[in-house]
């Protein structure tokens, strides 16, 4: 996420987004998808 959109996210919070980018999850044409990204458990100092 950092490389693409400059968002720091914890791994669990980025999993759904990663699935969409990688093609591991492909929504049906009639499906509307929302991906929630969480970063509350990430310490920017460690990033």
Coordinates of N, CA and C in Angstrom, one line a residue, residues 1-15:
X1 N 0.8 -1.2 0.0 CA 0.0 0.0 0.0 C 0.9 1.3 0.0
X2 N 2.0 1.2 0.7 CA 2.8 2.4 0.7 C 3.3 2.7 -0.7
X3 N 3.8 1.8 -1.4 CA 4.3 2.0 -2.7 C 3.2 2.6 -3.7
X4 N 2.0 2.1 -3.6 CA 1.0 2.5 -4.5 C 0.2 3.8 -4.1
X5 N -0.2 3.9 -2.8 CA -1.0 5.0 -2.5 C -0.5 5.8 -1.2
X6 N 0.7 5.5 -0.7 CA 1.3 6.1 0.4 C 0.5 6.0 1.7
X7 N -0.1 4.8 1.9 CA -0.8 4.5 3.2 C -0.1 3.5 3.9
X8 N 0.2 3.7 5.2 CA 0.8 2.7 6.1 C -0.3 1.9 6.7
X9 N -0.3 0.6 6.5 CA -1.3 -0.3 7.1 C -0.7 -1.5 7.7
X10 N -1.3 -2.0 8.8 CA -0.9 -3.2 9.4 C -1.2 -4.4 8.4
X11 N -0.4 -5.5 8.4 CA -0.6 -6.6 7.5 C -2.1 -7.1 7.4
X12 N -2.7 -7.3 8.6 CA -4.1 -7.7 8.6 C -5.0 -6.7 8.0
X13 N -4.8 -5.5 8.1 CA -5.6 -4.5 7.5 C -5.4 -4.3 6.0
X14 N -4.3 -4.8 5.5 CA -4.0 -4.7 4.1 C -4.3 -5.9 3.3
X15 N -4.7 -7.0 4.0 CA -4.9 -8.3 3.3 C -6.0 -8.3 2.2

